[in-house]
Amino acid sequence: MRLKQFFTSRGYVDGDVLVNLNNESLNLARLPPFVRTLLVTDGTVTKNIEAFFWEPIVVDVLWQERIILHEAKPLIDAAAGEQVLKRIVQLRGEKTRAVYTYATSFLKTDLLPGELTQQLLDGQIGIGEILREVGLETYREIMDFGVETASDNVDPDDTLARVDDAIYRTYRIVAGGKPVMQITESFPCKQYGVESGNLTKP
């Protein structure tokens, strides 16, 4: 089955194998339950990670800049040549310093309140936290997930250096009826005890 908003209202679908936007199969039944939960949740993952690993999570902004897209981002209706704010962060354990998640975001700031954009540019804070602070009404749509290897870097607008195989999910945030953000969260396989080579087999 192809992945297309299967998880809008439920956390389960019949059939273990789904096909992502790259025409790759992923066997969800072979994922650890917590990783499966992270992939399908329509909320922020920070609280879930804090509760599971039982330590505070720090958001480190690794890179942030306004860029001109080399390729279109159809999930947020952004054309090649359009300017967006690109942001790369990591979610790190405050005590262990373990990196639990990398996230790459593309934001159409012209559709966002100026206060929200300024807070993103000024502070070491997560997007979900800022959305709650400014009270912007949004909802999330899960668009894709799959397995990425350390050598994957096919998007010229993706500058995140990959150091390990990871399970990823991509979702968009919609505000005012328009998609305003595309976010890809990558969960390092070693950190979550995932055997990535077993996930794409029948």
PDB file of C-alpha atoms in Angstrom:
ATOM      1  CA  MET A   1       0.000   0.000   0.000  1.00  0.00           C
ATOM      2  CA  ARG A   2       1.171   3.500  -0.735  1.00  0.00           C
ATOM      3  CA  LEU A   3       1.670   5.980   2.061  1.00  0.00           C
ATOM      4  CA  LYS A   4      -0.809   8.794   1.636  1.00  0.00           C
ATOM      5  CA  GLN A   5      -2.218  10.232   4.837  1.00  0.00           C
ATOM      6  CA  PHE A   6      -2.881   6.786   6.308  1.00  0.00           C
ATOM      7  CA  PHE A   7      -2.344   8.133   9.797  1.00  0.00           C
ATOM      8  CA  THR A   8      -4.740  11.074   9.812  1.00  0.00           C
ATOM      9  CA  SER A   9      -6.988   9.647  12.531  1.00  0.00           C
ATOM     10  CA  ARG A  10      -5.509   6.241  13.399  1.00  0.00           C
ATOM     11  CA  GLY A  11      -2.128   4.825  14.370  1.00  0.00           C
ATOM     12  CA  TYR A  12      -2.624   1.525  12.545  1.00  0.00           C
ATOM     13  CA  VAL A  13      -3.401   0.418   9.007  1.00  0.00           C
ATOM     14  CA  ASP A  14      -3.990  -3.077   7.655  1.00  0.00           C
ATOM     15  CA  GLY A  15      -0.914  -4.581   6.037  1.00  0.00           C
ATOM     16  CA  ASP A  16       2.624  -4.321   7.359  1.00  0.00           C
ATOM     17  CA  VAL A  17       4.334  -2.888   4.259  1.00  0.00           C
ATOM     18  CA  LEU A  18       3.806   0.628   2.940  1.00  0.00           C
ATOM     19  CA  VAL A  19       5.403   2.269  -0.121  1.00  0.00           C
ATOM     20  CA  ASN A  20       6.826   5.764   0.287  1.00  0.00           C
ATOM     21  CA  LEU A  21       7.220   8.682  -2.120  1.00  0.00           C
ATOM     22  CA  ASN A  22      10.488   7.216  -3.452  1.00  0.00           C
ATOM     23  CA  ASN A  23       8.697   3.966  -4.324  1.00  0.00           C
ATOM     24  CA  GLU A  24      10.541   2.189  -1.500  1.00  0.00           C
ATOM     25  CA  SER A  25       8.872  -0.356   0.757  1.00  0.00           C
ATOM     26  CA  LEU A  26       8.992  -0.130   4.540  1.00  0.00           C
ATOM     27  CA  ASN A  27       7.839  -2.904   6.846  1.00  0.00           C
ATOM     28  CA  LEU A  28       6.375  -1.106   9.845  1.00  0.00           C
ATOM     29  CA  ALA A  29       5.814  -4.304  11.816  1.00  0.00           C
ATOM     30  CA  ARG A  30       9.591  -4.794  12.062  1.00  0.00           C
ATOM     31  CA  LEU A  31      10.174  -1.424  13.706  1.00  0.00           C
ATOM     32  CA  PRO A  32      10.506  -1.122  17.489  1.00  0.00           C
ATOM     33  CA  PRO A  33       7.129   0.052  18.873  1.00  0.00           C
ATOM     34  CA  PHE A  34       8.512   3.388  20.075  1.00  0.00           C
ATOM     35  CA  VAL A  35       9.991   4.230  16.650  1.00  0.00           C
ATOM     36  CA  ARG A  36       6.698   3.322  14.993  1.00  0.00           C
ATOM     37  CA  THR A  37       4.970   5.672  17.433  1.00  0.00           C
ATOM     38  CA  LEU A  38       7.361   8.506  16.564  1.00  0.00           C
ATOM     39  CA  LEU A  39       6.678   8.037  12.847  1.00  0.00           C
ATOM     40  CA  VAL A  40       2.894   8.216  13.018  1.00  0.00           C
ATOM     41  CA  THR A  41       2.322  10.802  15.751  1.00  0.00           C
ATOM     42  CA  ASP A  42       0.896  14.137  14.603  1.00  0.00           C
ATOM     43  CA  GLY A  43       2.300  15.903  17.652  1.00  0.00           C
ATOM     44  CA  THR A  44       5.792  17.061  18.531  1.00  0.00           C
ATOM     45  CA  VAL A  45       8.251  14.278  19.281  1.00  0.00           C
ATOM     46  CA  THR A  46      10.228  16.083  21.983  1.00  0.00           C
ATOM     47  CA  LYS A  47       7.969  15.140  24.897  1.00  0.00           C
ATOM     48  CA  ASN A  48       7.794  11.529  23.728  1.00  0.00           C
ATOM     49  CA  ILE A  49      11.592  11.303  23.545  1.00  0.00           C
ATOM     50  CA  GLU A  50      11.961  12.929  26.962  1.00  0.00           C
ATOM     51  CA  ALA A  51       9.548  10.425  28.485  1.00  0.00           C
ATOM     52  CA  PHE A  52      11.087   7.385  26.774  1.00  0.00           C
ATOM     53  CA  PHE A  53      14.750   8.194  27.489  1.00  0.00           C
ATOM     54  CA  TRP A  54      13.841  10.035  30.694  1.00  0.00           C
ATOM     55  CA  GLU A  55      15.975  13.134  30.403  1.00  0.00           C
ATOM     56  CA  PRO A  56      15.425  16.740  29.330  1.00  0.00           C
ATOM     57  CA  ILE A  57      15.880  17.411  25.613  1.00  0.00           C
ATOM     58  CA  VAL A  58      17.878  20.362  24.286  1.00  0.00           C
ATOM     59  CA  VAL A  59      17.322  21.815  20.800  1.00  0.00           C
ATOM     60  CA  ASP A  60      20.634  22.706  19.119  1.00  0.00           C
ATOM     61  CA  VAL A  61      20.349  24.860  15.998  1.00  0.00           C
ATOM     62  CA  LEU A  62      23.091  23.561  13.699  1.00  0.00           C
ATOM     63  CA  TRP A  63      22.373  25.740  10.668  1.00  0.00           C
ATOM     64  CA  GLN A  64      19.779  28.343   9.740  1.00  0.00           C
ATOM     65  CA  GLU A  65      19.603  30.612   6.721  1.00  0.00           C
ATOM     66  CA  ARG A  66      17.297  32.018   4.078  1.00  0.00           C
ATOM     67  CA  ILE A  67      18.015  30.152   0.839  1.00  0.00           C
ATOM     68  CA  ILE A  68      16.860  30.061  -2.765  1.00  0.00           C
ATOM     69  CA  LEU A  69      15.546  26.587  -3.546  1.00  0.00           C
ATOM     70  CA  HIS A  70      17.415  24.604  -6.193  1.00  0.00           C
ATOM     71  CA  GLU A  71      14.487  22.210  -6.507  1.00  0.00           C
ATOM     72  CA  ALA A  72      10.773  22.620  -5.897  1.00  0.00           C
ATOM     73  CA  LYS A  73       9.268  21.502  -2.595  1.00  0.00           C
ATOM     74  CA  PRO A  74       5.821  20.383  -3.804  1.00  0.00           C
ATOM     75  CA  LEU A  75       4.687  19.376  -0.313  1.00  0.00           C
ATOM     76  CA  ILE A  76       4.595  23.072   0.613  1.00  0.00           C
ATOM     77  CA  ASP A  77       3.849  24.425  -2.880  1.00  0.00           C
ATOM     78  CA  ALA A  78       7.289  26.037  -3.121  1.00  0.00           C
ATOM     79  CA  ALA A  79       8.819  26.396  -6.586  1.00  0.00           C
ATOM     80  CA  ALA A  80      12.483  26.239  -7.538  1.00  0.00           C
ATOM     81  CA  GLY A  81      13.919  29.748  -7.229  1.00  0.00           C
ATOM     82  CA  GLU A  82      11.621  30.617  -4.331  1.00  0.00           C
ATOM     83  CA  GLN A  83      13.127  31.891  -1.088  1.00  0.00           C
ATOM     84  CA  VAL A  84      12.493  29.917   2.112  1.00  0.00           C
ATOM     85  CA  LEU A  85      14.000  29.726   5.561  1.00  0.00           C
ATOM     86  CA  LYS A  86      15.973  26.521   5.997  1.00  0.00           C
ATOM     87  CA  ARG A  87      16.709  25.266   9.495  1.00  0.00           C
ATOM     88  CA  ILE A  88      18.657  22.232  10.721  1.00  0.00           C
ATOM     89  CA  VAL A  89      18.506  21.235  14.383  1.00  0.00           C
ATOM     90  CA  GLN A  90      19.333  18.282  16.581  1.00  0.00           C
ATOM     91  CA  LEU A  91      17.460  17.059  19.640  1.00  0.00           C
ATOM     92  CA  ARG A  92      20.045  16.141  22.248  1.00  0.00           C
ATOM     93  CA  GLY A  93      19.826  14.706  25.738  1.00  0.00           C
ATOM     94  CA  GLU A  94      20.801  17.343  28.284  1.00  0.00           C
ATOM     95  CA  LYS A  95      22.444  14.779  30.574  1.00  0.00           C
ATOM     96  CA  THR A  96      23.816  12.133  28.210  1.00  0.00           C
ATOM     97  CA  ARG A  97      24.425  14.471  25.221  1.00  0.00           C
ATOM     98  CA  ALA A  98      23.095  11.657  23.019  1.00  0.00           C
ATOM     99  CA  VAL A  99      21.578  12.885  19.743  1.00  0.00           C
ATOM    100  CA  TYR A 100      18.099  11.407  19.382  1.00  0.00           C
ATOM    101  CA  THR A 101      16.864  13.280  16.302  1.00  0.00           C
ATOM    102  CA  TYR A 102      18.026  15.487  13.454  1.00  0.00           C
ATOM    103  CA  ALA A 103      15.427  17.701  11.791  1.00  0.00           C
ATOM    104  CA  THR A 104      15.603  19.677   8.550  1.00  0.00           C
ATOM    105  CA  SER A 105      12.872  22.252   7.968  1.00  0.00           C
ATOM    106  CA  PHE A 106      11.865  24.470   5.061  1.00  0.00           C
ATOM    107  CA  LEU A 107       9.593  27.363   6.054  1.00  0.00           C
ATOM    108  CA  LYS A 108       7.612  29.765   3.874  1.00  0.00           C
ATOM    109  CA  THR A 109       8.102  32.758   6.149  1.00  0.00           C
ATOM    110  CA  ASP A 110       5.952  35.044   3.996  1.00  0.00           C
ATOM    111  CA  LEU A 111       2.949  33.024   5.203  1.00  0.00           C
ATOM    112  CA  LEU A 112       3.972  33.086   8.879  1.00  0.00           C
ATOM    113  CA  PRO A 113       3.464  35.751  11.552  1.00  0.00           C
ATOM    114  CA  GLY A 114       6.523  37.968  11.852  1.00  0.00           C
ATOM    115  CA  GLU A 115       6.754  37.199  15.577  1.00  0.00           C
ATOM    116  CA  LEU A 116       7.138  33.497  14.892  1.00  0.00           C
ATOM    117  CA  THR A 117       9.827  33.994  12.261  1.00  0.00           C
ATOM    118  CA  GLN A 118      11.761  36.349  14.521  1.00  0.00           C
ATOM    119  CA  GLN A 119      11.713  33.884  17.415  1.00  0.00           C
ATOM    120  CA  LEU A 120      13.063  31.183  15.119  1.00  0.00           C
ATOM    121  CA  LEU A 121      15.875  33.469  13.979  1.00  0.00           C
ATOM    122  CA  ASP A 122      16.713  34.650  17.493  1.00  0.00           C
ATOM    123  CA  GLY A 123      16.535  31.628  19.747  1.00  0.00           C
ATOM    124  CA  GLN A 124      17.539  28.051  20.451  1.00  0.00           C
ATOM    125  CA  ILE A 125      13.970  26.796  20.527  1.00  0.00           C
ATOM    126  CA  GLY A 126      11.921  24.187  18.707  1.00  0.00           C
ATOM    127  CA  ILE A 127       9.273  24.970  16.118  1.00  0.00           C
ATOM    128  CA  GLY A 128       6.564  23.164  18.082  1.00  0.00           C
ATOM    129  CA  GLU A 129       7.273  25.200  21.189  1.00  0.00           C
ATOM    130  CA  ILE A 130       7.157  28.471  19.265  1.00  0.00           C
ATOM    131  CA  LEU A 131       3.866  27.514  17.603  1.00  0.00           C
ATOM    132  CA  ARG A 132       2.342  26.958  21.031  1.00  0.00           C
ATOM    133  CA  GLU A 133       3.753  30.222  22.389  1.00  0.00           C
ATOM    134  CA  VAL A 134       2.396  32.408  19.574  1.00  0.00           C
ATOM    135  CA  GLY A 135      -0.929  30.544  19.487  1.00  0.00           C
ATOM    136  CA  LEU A 136      -0.934  29.880  15.750  1.00  0.00           C
ATOM    137  CA  GLU A 137      -3.619  27.355  14.818  1.00  0.00           C
ATOM    138  CA  THR A 138      -2.006  24.612  12.766  1.00  0.00           C
ATOM    139  CA  TYR A 139      -2.284  20.941  11.967  1.00  0.00           C
ATOM    140  CA  ARG A 140       0.244  18.386  10.746  1.00  0.00           C
ATOM    141  CA  GLU A 141       0.002  16.027   7.808  1.00  0.00           C
ATOM    142  CA  ILE A 142       2.372  13.060   7.667  1.00  0.00           C
ATOM    143  CA  MET A 143       3.522  12.808   4.056  1.00  0.00           C
ATOM    144  CA  ASP A 144       6.354  10.287   3.936  1.00  0.00           C
ATOM    145  CA  PHE A 145       8.740   8.056   5.846  1.00  0.00           C
ATOM    146  CA  GLY A 146      11.449   5.549   5.110  1.00  0.00           C
ATOM    147  CA  VAL A 147      15.063   4.505   5.625  1.00  0.00           C
ATOM    148  CA  GLU A 148      18.030   6.724   4.745  1.00  0.00           C
ATOM    149  CA  THR A 149      21.647   5.632   4.738  1.00  0.00           C
ATOM    150  CA  ALA A 150      24.697   7.647   5.706  1.00  0.00           C
ATOM    151  CA  SER A 151      25.421   8.202   1.997  1.00  0.00           C
ATOM    152  CA  ASP A 152      21.955   9.521   1.118  1.00  0.00           C
ATOM    153  CA  ASN A 153      22.071  13.170   0.075  1.00  0.00           C
ATOM    154  CA  VAL A 154      20.170  13.451  -3.172  1.00  0.00           C
ATOM    155  CA  ASP A 155      18.588  16.836  -2.473  1.00  0.00           C
ATOM    156  CA  PRO A 156      20.891  19.764  -3.345  1.00  0.00           C
ATOM    157  CA  ASP A 157      19.061  21.854  -0.749  1.00  0.00           C
ATOM    158  CA  ASP A 158      19.817  19.286   1.988  1.00  0.00           C
ATOM    159  CA  THR A 159      23.127  20.123   3.663  1.00  0.00           C
ATOM    160  CA  LEU A 160      22.754  17.874   6.697  1.00  0.00           C
ATOM    161  CA  ALA A 161      25.767  15.575   6.915  1.00  0.00           C
ATOM    162  CA  ARG A 162      24.567  12.058   7.654  1.00  0.00           C
ATOM    163  CA  VAL A 163      26.699  10.071  10.075  1.00  0.00           C
ATOM    164  CA  ASP A 164      24.530   6.975  10.431  1.00  0.00           C
ATOM    165  CA  ASP A 165      21.608   5.099   8.937  1.00  0.00           C
ATOM    166  CA  ALA A 166      18.324   6.552  10.122  1.00  0.00           C
ATOM    167  CA  ILE A 167      14.572   6.160   9.989  1.00  0.00           C
ATOM    168  CA  TYR A 168      12.951   9.358   8.790  1.00  0.00           C
ATOM    169  CA  ARG A 169       9.529  10.894   8.536  1.00  0.00           C
ATOM    170  CA  THR A 170       8.464  13.959   6.578  1.00  0.00           C
ATOM    171  CA  TYR A 171       5.403  15.982   7.456  1.00  0.00           C
ATOM    172  CA  ARG A 172       4.060  19.394   6.670  1.00  0.00           C
ATOM    173  CA  ILE A 173       2.454  21.977   8.893  1.00  0.00           C
ATOM    174  CA  VAL A 174      -0.638  23.694   7.528  1.00  0.00           C
ATOM    175  CA  ALA A 175      -1.829  27.095   8.774  1.00  0.00           C
ATOM    176  CA  GLY A 176      -4.700  29.128   7.399  1.00  0.00           C
ATOM    177  CA  GLY A 177      -5.420  26.345   4.927  1.00  0.00           C
ATOM    178  CA  LYS A 178      -1.960  26.613   3.343  1.00  0.00           C
ATOM    179  CA  PRO A 179       1.144  24.428   3.823  1.00  0.00           C
ATOM    180  CA  VAL A 180       3.774  26.624   5.486  1.00  0.00           C
ATOM    181  CA  MET A 181       6.484  24.212   6.682  1.00  0.00           C
ATOM    182  CA  GLN A 182       8.047  20.945   5.536  1.00  0.00           C
ATOM    183  CA  ILE A 183       9.944  19.066   8.243  1.00  0.00           C
ATOM    184  CA  THR A 184      11.960  15.874   7.959  1.00  0.00           C
ATOM    185  CA  GLU A 185      12.936  14.233  11.247  1.00  0.00           C
ATOM    186  CA  SER A 186      15.663  11.565  11.180  1.00  0.00           C
ATOM    187  CA  PHE A 187      16.016   9.065  14.011  1.00  0.00           C
ATOM    188  CA  PRO A 188      19.489   7.409  14.084  1.00  0.00           C
ATOM    189  CA  CYS A 189      19.085   3.627  13.888  1.00  0.00           C
ATOM    190  CA  LYS A 190      21.796   2.865  16.447  1.00  0.00           C
ATOM    191  CA  GLN A 191      20.144   5.096  19.019  1.00  0.00           C
ATOM    192  CA  TYR A 192      16.838   3.260  18.732  1.00  0.00           C
ATOM    193  CA  GLY A 193      18.079  -0.293  18.227  1.00  0.00           C
ATOM    194  CA  VAL A 194      16.861  -0.518  14.631  1.00  0.00           C
ATOM    195  CA  GLU A 195      18.254  -3.027  12.128  1.00  0.00           C
ATOM    196  CA  SER A 196      17.752  -0.917   8.997  1.00  0.00           C
ATOM    197  CA  GLY A 197      18.677  -3.647   6.522  1.00  0.00           C
ATOM    198  CA  ASN A 198      15.685  -5.713   7.575  1.00  0.00           C
ATOM    199  CA  LEU A 199      13.036  -3.052   7.052  1.00  0.00           C
ATOM    200  CA  THR A 200      12.828  -2.950   3.270  1.00  0.00           C
ATOM    201  CA  LYS A 201      12.708  -6.714   2.712  1.00  0.00           C
ATOM    202  CA  PRO A 202       9.415  -8.520   1.993  1.00  0.00           C
TER     203      PRO A 202
END
